[in-house]
Coordinates of C-alpha atoms and ligand atoms in Angstrom, one line a residue:
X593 CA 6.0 -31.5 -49.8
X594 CA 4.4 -32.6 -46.3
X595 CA 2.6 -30.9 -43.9
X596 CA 2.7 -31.3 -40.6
X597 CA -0.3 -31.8 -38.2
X598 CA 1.6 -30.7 -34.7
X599 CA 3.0 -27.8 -35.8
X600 CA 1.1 -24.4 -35.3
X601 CA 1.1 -22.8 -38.6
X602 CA -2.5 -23.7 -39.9
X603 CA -1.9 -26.8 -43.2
X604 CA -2.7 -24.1 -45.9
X605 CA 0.1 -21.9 -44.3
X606 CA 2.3 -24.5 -44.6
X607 CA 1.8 -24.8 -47.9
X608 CA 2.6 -21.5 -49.0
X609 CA 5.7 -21.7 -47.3
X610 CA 6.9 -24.7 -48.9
X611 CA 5.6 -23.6 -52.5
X612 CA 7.1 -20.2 -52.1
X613 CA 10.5 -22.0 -50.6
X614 CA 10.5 -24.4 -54.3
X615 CA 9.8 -21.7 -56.4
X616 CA 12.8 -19.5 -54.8
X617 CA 15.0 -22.4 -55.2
X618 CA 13.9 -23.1 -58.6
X619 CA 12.5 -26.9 -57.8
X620 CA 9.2 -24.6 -59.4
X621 CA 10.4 -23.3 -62.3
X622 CA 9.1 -20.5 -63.8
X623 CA 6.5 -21.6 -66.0
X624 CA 6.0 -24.8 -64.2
X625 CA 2.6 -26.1 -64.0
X626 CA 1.6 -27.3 -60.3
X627 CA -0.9 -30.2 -59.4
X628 CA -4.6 -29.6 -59.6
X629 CA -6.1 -28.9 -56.1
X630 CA -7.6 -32.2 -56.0
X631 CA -4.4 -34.0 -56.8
X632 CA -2.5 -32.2 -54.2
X633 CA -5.0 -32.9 -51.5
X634 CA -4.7 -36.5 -52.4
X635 CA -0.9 -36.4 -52.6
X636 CA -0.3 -34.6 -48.8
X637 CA -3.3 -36.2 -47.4
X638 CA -5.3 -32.9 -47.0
X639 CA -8.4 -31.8 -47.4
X640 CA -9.1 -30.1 -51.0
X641 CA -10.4 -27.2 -49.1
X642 CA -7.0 -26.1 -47.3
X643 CA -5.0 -26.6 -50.9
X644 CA -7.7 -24.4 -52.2
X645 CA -6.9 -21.7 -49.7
X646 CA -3.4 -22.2 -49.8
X647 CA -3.5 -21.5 -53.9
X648 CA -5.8 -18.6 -53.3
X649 CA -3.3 -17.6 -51.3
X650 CA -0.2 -17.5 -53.4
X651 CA -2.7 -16.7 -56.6
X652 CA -3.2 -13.2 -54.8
X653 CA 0.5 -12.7 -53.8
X654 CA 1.2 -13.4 -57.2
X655 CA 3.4 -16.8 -56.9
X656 CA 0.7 -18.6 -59.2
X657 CA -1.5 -17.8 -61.9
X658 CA -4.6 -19.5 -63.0
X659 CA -5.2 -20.2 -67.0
X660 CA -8.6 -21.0 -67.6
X661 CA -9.1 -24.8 -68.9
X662 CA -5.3 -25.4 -68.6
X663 CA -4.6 -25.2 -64.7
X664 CA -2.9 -23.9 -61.9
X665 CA 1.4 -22.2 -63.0
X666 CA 4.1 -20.9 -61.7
X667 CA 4.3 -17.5 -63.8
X668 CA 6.7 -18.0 -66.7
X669 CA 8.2 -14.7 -66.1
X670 CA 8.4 -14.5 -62.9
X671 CA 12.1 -12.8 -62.2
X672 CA 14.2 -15.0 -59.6
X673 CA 12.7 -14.8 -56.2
X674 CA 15.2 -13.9 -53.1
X675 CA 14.9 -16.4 -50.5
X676 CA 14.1 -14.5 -47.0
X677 CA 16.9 -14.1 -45.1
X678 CA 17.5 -13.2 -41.7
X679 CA 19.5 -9.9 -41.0
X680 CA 21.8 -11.7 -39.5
X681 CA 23.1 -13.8 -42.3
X682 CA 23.9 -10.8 -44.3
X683 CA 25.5 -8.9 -41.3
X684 CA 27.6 -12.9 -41.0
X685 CA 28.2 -12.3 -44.7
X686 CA 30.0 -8.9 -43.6
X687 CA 27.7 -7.4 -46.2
X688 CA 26.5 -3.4 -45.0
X689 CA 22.7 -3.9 -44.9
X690 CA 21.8 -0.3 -46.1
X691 CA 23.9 2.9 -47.1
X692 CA 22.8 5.3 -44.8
X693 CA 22.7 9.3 -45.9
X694 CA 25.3 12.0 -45.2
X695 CA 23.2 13.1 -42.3
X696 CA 23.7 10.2 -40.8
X697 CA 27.7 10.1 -41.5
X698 CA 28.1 13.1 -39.7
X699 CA 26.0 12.2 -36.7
X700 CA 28.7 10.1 -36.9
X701 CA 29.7 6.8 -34.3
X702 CA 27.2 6.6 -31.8
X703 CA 25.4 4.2 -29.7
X704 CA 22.8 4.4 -27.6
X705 CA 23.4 4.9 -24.0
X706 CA 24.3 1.8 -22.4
X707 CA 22.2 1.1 -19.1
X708 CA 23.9 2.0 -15.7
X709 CA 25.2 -1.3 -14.2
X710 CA 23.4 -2.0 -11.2
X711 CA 24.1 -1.6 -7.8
X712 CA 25.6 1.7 -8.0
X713 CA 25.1 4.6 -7.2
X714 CA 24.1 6.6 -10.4
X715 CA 25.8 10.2 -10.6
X716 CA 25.4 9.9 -14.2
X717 CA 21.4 9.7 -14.7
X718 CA 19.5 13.0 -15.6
X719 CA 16.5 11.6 -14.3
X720 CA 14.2 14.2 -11.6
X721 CA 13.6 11.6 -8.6
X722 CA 10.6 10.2 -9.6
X723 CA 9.3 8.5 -6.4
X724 CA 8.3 11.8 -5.7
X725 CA 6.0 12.8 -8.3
X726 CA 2.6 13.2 -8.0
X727 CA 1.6 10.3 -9.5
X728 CA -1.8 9.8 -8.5
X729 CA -3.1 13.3 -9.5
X730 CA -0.9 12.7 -13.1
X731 CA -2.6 9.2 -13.5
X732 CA -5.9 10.5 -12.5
X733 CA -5.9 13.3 -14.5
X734 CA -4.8 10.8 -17.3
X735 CA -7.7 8.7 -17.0
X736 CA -10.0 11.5 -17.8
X737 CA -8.4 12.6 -20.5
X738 CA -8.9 9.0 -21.9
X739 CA -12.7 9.6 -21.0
X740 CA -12.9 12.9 -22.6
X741 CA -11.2 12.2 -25.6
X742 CA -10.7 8.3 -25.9
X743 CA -8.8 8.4 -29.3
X744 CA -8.3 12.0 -29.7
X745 CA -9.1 13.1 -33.5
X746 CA -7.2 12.8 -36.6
X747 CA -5.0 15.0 -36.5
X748 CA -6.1 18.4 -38.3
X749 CA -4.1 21.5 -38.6
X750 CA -5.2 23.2 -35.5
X751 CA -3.5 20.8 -33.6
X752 CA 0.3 21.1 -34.9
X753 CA 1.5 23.6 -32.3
X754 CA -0.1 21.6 -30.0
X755 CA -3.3 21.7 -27.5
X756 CA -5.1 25.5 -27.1
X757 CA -5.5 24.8 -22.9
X758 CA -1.5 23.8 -22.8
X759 CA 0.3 26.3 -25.6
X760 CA -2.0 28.8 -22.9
X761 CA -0.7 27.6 -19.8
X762 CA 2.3 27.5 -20.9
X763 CA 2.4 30.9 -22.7
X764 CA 1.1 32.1 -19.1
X765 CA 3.8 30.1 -16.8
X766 CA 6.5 31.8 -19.1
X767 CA 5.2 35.4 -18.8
X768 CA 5.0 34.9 -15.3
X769 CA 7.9 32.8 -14.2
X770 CA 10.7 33.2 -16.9
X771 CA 9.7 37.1 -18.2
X772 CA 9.4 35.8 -21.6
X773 CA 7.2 37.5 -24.1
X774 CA 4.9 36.2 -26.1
X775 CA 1.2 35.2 -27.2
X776 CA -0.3 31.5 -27.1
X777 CA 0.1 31.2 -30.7
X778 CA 3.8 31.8 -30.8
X779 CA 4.2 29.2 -28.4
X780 CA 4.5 25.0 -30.0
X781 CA 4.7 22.2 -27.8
X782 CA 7.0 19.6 -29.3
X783 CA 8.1 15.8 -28.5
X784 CA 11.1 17.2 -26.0
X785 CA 13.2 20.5 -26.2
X786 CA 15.5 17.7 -28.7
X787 CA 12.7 18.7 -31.3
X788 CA 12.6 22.0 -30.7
X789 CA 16.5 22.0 -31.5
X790 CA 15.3 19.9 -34.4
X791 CA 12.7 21.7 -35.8
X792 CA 15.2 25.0 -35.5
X793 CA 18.1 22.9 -37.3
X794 CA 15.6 22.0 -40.2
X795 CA 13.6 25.5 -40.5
X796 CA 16.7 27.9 -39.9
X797 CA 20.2 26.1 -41.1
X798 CA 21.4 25.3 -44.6
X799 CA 24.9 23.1 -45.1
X800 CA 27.6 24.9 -44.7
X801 CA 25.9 27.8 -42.4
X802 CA 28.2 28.9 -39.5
X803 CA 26.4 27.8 -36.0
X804 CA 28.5 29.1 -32.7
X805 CA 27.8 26.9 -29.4
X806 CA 29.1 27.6 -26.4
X807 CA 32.4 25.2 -25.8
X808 CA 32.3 23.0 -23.6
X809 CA 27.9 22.9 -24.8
X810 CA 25.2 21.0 -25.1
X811 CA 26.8 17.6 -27.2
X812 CA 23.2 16.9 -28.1
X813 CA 22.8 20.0 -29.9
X814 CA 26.7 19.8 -31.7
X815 CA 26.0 16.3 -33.3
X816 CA 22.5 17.4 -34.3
X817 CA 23.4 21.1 -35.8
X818 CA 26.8 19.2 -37.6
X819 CA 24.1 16.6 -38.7
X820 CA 22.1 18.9 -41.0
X821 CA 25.4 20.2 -42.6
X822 CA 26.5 23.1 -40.1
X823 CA 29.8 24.5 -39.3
X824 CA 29.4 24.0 -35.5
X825 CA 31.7 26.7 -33.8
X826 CA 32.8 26.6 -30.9
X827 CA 33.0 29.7 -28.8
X828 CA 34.7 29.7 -25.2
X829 CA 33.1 30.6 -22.1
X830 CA 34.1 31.9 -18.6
X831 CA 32.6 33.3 -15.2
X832 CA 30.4 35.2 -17.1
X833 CA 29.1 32.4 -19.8
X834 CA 29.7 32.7 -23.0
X835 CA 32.4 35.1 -24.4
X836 CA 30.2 37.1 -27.0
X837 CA 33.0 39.0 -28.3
X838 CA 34.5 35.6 -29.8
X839 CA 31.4 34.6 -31.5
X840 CA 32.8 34.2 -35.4
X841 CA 31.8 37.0 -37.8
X842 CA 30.3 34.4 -40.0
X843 CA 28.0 32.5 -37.4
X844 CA 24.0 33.0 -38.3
X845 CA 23.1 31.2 -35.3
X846 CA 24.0 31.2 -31.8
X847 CA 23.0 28.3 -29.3
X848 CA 23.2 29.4 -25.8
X849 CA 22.3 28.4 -22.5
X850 CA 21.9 31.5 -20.8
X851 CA 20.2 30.8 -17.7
X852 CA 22.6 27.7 -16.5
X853 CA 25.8 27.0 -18.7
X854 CA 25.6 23.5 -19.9
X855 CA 27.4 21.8 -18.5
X856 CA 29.7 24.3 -16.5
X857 CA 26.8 26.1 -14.4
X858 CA 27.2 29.5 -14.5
X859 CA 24.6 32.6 -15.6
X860 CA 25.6 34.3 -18.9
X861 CA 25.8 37.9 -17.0
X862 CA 23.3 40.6 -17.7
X863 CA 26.4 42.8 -20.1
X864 CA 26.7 39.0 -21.8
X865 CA 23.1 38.8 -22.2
X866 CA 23.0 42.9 -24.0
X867 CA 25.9 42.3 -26.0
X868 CA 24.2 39.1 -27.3
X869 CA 21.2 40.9 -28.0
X870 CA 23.1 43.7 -29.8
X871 CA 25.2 40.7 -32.1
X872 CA 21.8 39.4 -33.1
X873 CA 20.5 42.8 -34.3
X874 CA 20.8 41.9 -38.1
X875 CA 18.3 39.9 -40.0
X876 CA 20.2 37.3 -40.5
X877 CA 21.0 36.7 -36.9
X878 CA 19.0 34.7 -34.6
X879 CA 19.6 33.1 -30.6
X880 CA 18.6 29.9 -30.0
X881 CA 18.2 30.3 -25.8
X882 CA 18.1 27.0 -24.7
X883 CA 16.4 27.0 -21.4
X884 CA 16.2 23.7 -20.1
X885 CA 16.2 23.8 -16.2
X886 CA 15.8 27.0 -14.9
X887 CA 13.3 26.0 -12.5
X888 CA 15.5 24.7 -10.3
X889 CA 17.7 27.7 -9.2
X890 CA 18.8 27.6 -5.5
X891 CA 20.3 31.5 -4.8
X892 CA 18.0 33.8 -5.2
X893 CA 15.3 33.7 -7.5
X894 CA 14.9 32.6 -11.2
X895 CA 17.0 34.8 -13.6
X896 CA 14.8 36.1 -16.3
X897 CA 14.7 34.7 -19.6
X898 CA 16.9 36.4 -22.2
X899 CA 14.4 36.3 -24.9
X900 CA 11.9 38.8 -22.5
X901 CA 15.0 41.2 -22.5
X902 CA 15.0 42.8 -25.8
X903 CA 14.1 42.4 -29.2
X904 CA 12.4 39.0 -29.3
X905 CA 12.1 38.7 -32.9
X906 CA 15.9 37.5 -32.5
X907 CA 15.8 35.3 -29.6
X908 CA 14.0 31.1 -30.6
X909 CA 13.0 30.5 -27.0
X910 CA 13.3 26.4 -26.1
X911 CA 12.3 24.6 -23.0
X912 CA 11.1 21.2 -21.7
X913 CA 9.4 19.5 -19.0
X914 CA 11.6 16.6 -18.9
X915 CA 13.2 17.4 -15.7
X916 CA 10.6 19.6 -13.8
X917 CA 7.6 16.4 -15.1
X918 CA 9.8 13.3 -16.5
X919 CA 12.0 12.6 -19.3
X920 CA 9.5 10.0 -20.6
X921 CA 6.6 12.6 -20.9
X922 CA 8.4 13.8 -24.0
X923 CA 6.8 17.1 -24.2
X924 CA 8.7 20.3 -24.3
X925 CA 8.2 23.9 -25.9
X926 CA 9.6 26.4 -28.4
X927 CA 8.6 30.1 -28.6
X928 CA 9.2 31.4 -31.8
X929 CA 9.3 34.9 -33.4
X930 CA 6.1 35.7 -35.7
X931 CA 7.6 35.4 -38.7
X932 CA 8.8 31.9 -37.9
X933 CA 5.4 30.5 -36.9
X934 CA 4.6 28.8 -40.2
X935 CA 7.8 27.6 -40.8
X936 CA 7.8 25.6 -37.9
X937 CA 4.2 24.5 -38.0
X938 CA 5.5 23.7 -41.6
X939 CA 8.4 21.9 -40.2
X940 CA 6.8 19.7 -37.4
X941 CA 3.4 18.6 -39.5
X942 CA 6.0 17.1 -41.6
X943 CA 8.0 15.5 -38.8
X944 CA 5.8 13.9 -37.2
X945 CA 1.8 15.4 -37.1
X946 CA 2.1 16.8 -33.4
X947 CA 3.1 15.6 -30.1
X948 CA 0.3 13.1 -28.5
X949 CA -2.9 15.1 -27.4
X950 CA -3.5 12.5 -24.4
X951 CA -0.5 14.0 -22.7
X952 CA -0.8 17.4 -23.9
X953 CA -4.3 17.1 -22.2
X954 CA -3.4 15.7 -18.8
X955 CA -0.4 18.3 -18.6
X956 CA -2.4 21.3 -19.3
X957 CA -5.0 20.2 -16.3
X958 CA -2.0 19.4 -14.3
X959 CA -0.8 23.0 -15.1
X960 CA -3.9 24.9 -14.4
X961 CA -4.7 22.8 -11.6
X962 CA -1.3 24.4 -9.8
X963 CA -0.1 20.9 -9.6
X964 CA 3.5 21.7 -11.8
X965 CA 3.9 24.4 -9.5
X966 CA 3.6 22.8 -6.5
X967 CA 5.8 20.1 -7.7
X968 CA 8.4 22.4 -8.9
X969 CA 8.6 24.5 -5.1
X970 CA 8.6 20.7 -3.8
X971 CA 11.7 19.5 -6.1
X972 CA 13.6 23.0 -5.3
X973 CA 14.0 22.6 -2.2
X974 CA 14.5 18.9 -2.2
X975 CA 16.9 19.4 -4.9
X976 CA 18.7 22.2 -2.8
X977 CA 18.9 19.7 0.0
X978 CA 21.0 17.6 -2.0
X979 CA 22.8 20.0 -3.9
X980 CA 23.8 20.6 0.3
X981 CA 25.0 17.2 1.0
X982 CA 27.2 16.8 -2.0
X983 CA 28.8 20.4 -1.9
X984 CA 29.6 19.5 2.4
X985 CA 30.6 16.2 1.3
X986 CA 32.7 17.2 -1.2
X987 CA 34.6 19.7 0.9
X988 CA 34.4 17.4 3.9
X989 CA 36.3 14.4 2.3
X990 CA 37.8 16.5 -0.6
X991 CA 38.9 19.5 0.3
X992 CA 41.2 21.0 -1.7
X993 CA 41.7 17.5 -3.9
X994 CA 38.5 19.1 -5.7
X995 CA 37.4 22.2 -7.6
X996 CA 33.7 22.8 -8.2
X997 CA 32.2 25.0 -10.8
X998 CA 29.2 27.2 -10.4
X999 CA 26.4 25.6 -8.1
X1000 CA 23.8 28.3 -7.7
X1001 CA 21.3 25.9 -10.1
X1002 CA 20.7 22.7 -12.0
X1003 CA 20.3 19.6 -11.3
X1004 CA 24.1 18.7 -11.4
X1005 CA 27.7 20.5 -10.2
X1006 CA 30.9 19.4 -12.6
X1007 CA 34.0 19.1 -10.3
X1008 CA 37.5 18.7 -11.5
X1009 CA 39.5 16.5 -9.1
X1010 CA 43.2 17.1 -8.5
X1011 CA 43.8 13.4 -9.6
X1012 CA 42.7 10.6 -12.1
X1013 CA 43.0 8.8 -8.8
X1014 CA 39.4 9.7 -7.5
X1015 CA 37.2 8.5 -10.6
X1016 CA 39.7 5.2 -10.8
X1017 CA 38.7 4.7 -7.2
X1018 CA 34.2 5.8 -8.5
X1019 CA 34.9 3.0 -10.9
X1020 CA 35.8 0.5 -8.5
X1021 CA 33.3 1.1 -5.6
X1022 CA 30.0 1.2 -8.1
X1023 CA 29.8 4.8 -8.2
X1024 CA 29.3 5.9 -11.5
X1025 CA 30.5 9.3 -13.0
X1026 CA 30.1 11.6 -16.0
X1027 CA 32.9 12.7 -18.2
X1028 CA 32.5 16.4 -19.0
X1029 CA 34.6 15.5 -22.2
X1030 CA 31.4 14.9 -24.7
X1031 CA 30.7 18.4 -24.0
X1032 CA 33.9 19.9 -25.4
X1033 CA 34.5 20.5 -29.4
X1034 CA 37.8 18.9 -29.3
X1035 CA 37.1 16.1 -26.1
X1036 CA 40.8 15.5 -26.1
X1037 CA 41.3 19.1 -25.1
X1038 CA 38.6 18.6 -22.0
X1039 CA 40.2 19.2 -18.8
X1040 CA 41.6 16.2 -17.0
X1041 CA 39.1 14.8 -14.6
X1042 CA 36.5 17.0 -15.1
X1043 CA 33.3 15.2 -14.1
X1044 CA 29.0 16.1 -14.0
X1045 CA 27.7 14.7 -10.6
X1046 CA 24.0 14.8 -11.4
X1047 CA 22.1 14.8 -8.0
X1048 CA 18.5 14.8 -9.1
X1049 CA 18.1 10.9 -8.2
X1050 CA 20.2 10.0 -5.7
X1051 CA 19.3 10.6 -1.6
X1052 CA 21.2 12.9 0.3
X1053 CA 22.7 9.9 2.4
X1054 CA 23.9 7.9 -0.7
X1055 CA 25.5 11.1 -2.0
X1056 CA 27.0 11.6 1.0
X1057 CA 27.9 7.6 0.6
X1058 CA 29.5 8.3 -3.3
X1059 CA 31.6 11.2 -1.8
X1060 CA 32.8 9.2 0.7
X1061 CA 33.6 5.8 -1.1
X1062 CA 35.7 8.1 -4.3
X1063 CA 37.2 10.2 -1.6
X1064 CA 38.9 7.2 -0.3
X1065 CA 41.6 6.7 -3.5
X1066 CA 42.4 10.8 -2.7
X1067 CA 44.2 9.9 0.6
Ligands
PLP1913 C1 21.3 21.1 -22.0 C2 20.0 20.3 -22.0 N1 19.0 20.6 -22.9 C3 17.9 19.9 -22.9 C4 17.6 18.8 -22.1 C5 16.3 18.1 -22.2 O1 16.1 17.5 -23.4 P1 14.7 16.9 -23.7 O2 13.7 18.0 -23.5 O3 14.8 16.5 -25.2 O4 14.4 15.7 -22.8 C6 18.6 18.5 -21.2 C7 18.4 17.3 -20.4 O5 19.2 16.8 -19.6 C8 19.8 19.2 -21.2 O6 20.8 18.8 -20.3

């Protein structure tokens, strides 16, 4: 063995490396006895004291054991030691490094989203336009949180469904601006309306349990729902959203998006909305209204939540401040009927505790402070602005070479263009574009060149740009 003075590792580290490395490969047999301290310091040349640390070392690990009056062994039964190897070599040796679960299999091949080449412009990104926020009141209002609660507390019970001031503020920004009905306690704030659909998959679905989502849906909520074993139907949907009379007899659950079709854009209508209610009027029905940007409607005001229309023991309300705050934030909400509230306290103590109070602190100020609001009226009609542009762009350099869907809300329009032409032509001048195919059941059956131009993050004049640059290939 040597050690060697100009490397980093401290000498006694570098002895436990090399003793480990000759008892993996056996030059240290099991059994074998190794020098004493002071004729291994004389041997390498080092001081008894860092051999003496080196063996205290290994003798607490295990590697050695110490017989009084006989010395210093490699244990005789020690069973053979694998030598550490990096993933890599066993991915090389085309070996699978773990057996994942059946959950997993059905999530099936995914990847995570590549990053958007740059020097595009991005139609793809559901990002609000962050220059905008109010940073310096968030950051503020972030630093006294730190001051008033520096590192929180454990977490205890009380906290599960999240902060009193927020699950408040929020309980009170959906009576007032969404019509839903509830009390603080029904309300949870969770890490993004994703575990809210989570938590609902886990506390409400067993394998083999019929779930209808609309089709073309949310893909987020297919792969998740299929995940935990369900039969994910799909259901079709038309002007009016989703067609209730073509739910299956057999779904428990329904997952709808009531207030803007994802991704098609349109309001389920108000008989849609009764006729949903009246499907879920057995106890083993329930809605899952997944109401994720309603904030941003242009005509007219808000449409009322469907949960605040009828029985709400039937309706698991779900919403999120990733687009009216910032995807990042991570903090979203779930109303749940009464007799659900323990389940899903149940449920998300298990996940994962609850969602981090720092934030939950800073956005319940930020609430109460009128700050969201203000934000939100400031992002409507900023939003609305560029809705504009891309709708007079589209017609302007389009015209009849496109067919947009419902655009009264949302933070993105889908367009079908009359030819594979135009997104050939996206590709090739950096503007990138969202296939509408994920959303669909069967993506093969997704209707040629049906696209999601998300509008949140890109100025009026380079949406104005994108139109013009794709509109090119059409002429
Ligand atoms: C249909 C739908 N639901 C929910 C969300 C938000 O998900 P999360 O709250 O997990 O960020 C989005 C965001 O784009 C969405 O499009």
């Amino acid at each position: 063995m040597v050690v060697d003075r100009r490397r980093s590792l401290p000498l006694h580290g570098q002895l436990v490396q090399q003793v480990k490395a000759r008892i993996a490969d056996r030059r240290l047999a099991p059994g074998a006895r190794v020098p004493s301290t002071r004729d291994a310091a004389l041997l390498l040349g080092v001081s008894r004291t860092t051999v003496t640390t080196a063996y205290e070392q290994l003798l607490s690990e295990g590697y050695l054991e110490s017989r009084r009056g006989a010395g210093t062994f490699v244990p005789a039964h020690l069973p053979p030691v694998a030598t550490p190897r990096a993933e890599a070599a066993t991915a090389a040796a085309g070996l699978p490094p773990v057996r994942v679960s059946a959950f997993m299999a059905r999530l099936g091949d995914w990847r995570p989203p590549a990053p958007a080449p740059h020097a595009v412009i991005d139609l793809s990104s559901r990002e609000p336009d962050l220059r905008l926020f109010p940073l310096a009141e968030w950051s503020r209002l972030l630093r006294q949180q730190m001051r008033r609660r520096p590192l929180g507390r454990s977490p205890s019970h009380e906290d599960i469904g999240g902060l009193a001031p927020l699950r408040d503020a929020i309980a009170s920004y959906l009576r007032y601006a969404r019509g839903v009905i509830c009390d603080p306690e029904q309300v949870m704030v969770v890490t993004g309306s994703q575990q809210a659909l989570d938590l609902c998959a886990r506390v409400l679905v067993n394998p083999g349990d019929c779930v209808a989502l609309e089709n073309p849906g949310y893909p987020e909520a297919r792969r998740l729902f299929g995940a935990v074993g369900a039969r994910v139907m799909p259901v079709p949907v038309d002007a009016d959203g989703l067609r209730v009379s073509r739910l299956p007899p057999r779904a428990r659950t329904a997952i709808v998006t009531p207030s803007h079709q994802y991704p098609l854009g349109m309001a389920l209508s108000l008989t849609r909305r009764l006729e949903l209610l009246q499907w879920a009027q057995s106890p083993d029905r329930l809605i899952i209204e997944n109401d994720y940007d309603s904030e941003f409607r242009y005509d007219g005001s808000p449409l009322p939540a469907l949960q605040g229309l009828g029985d709400t023991s039937r309706v698991v309300y779900v919403g999120t401040f990733s687009l009216s705050m910032f995807p990042a934030l991570r903090i979203g909400y779930v109303v749940v009927p009464r007799p659900l509230v323990i389940p899903f306290l149940q449920a998300k103590w298990h996940t994962d505790r609850h969602t981090p109070h720092l934030e939950q602190g800073a956005l319940a100020e930020f609430m109460a402070r009128g700050h969201l609001a203000r934000h939100i009226r400031r992002m409507r009609r900023v939003y609305r602005r560029r809705r504009d542009v891309l709708l007079d762009a589209l017609h302007t350099h389009l015209g009849a070479d496109v067919t947009v869907a419902d655009t009264s809300s949302g933070l993105h329009v889908v367009v079908r263009f009359a030819t594979g032409r135009v997104a050939e032509q996206a590709r090739r001048c950096g503007v990138t574009l969202l296939s509408t195919a994920a959303c669909y059941a069967d993506p093969a059956s997704a209707p040629a060149h049906e696209y999601l131009l998300r509008f949140s993050n890109v100025s009026e004049r380079l949406l104005a740009e994108a139109v013009r640059r794709m509109a090119a290939a059409a002429h």
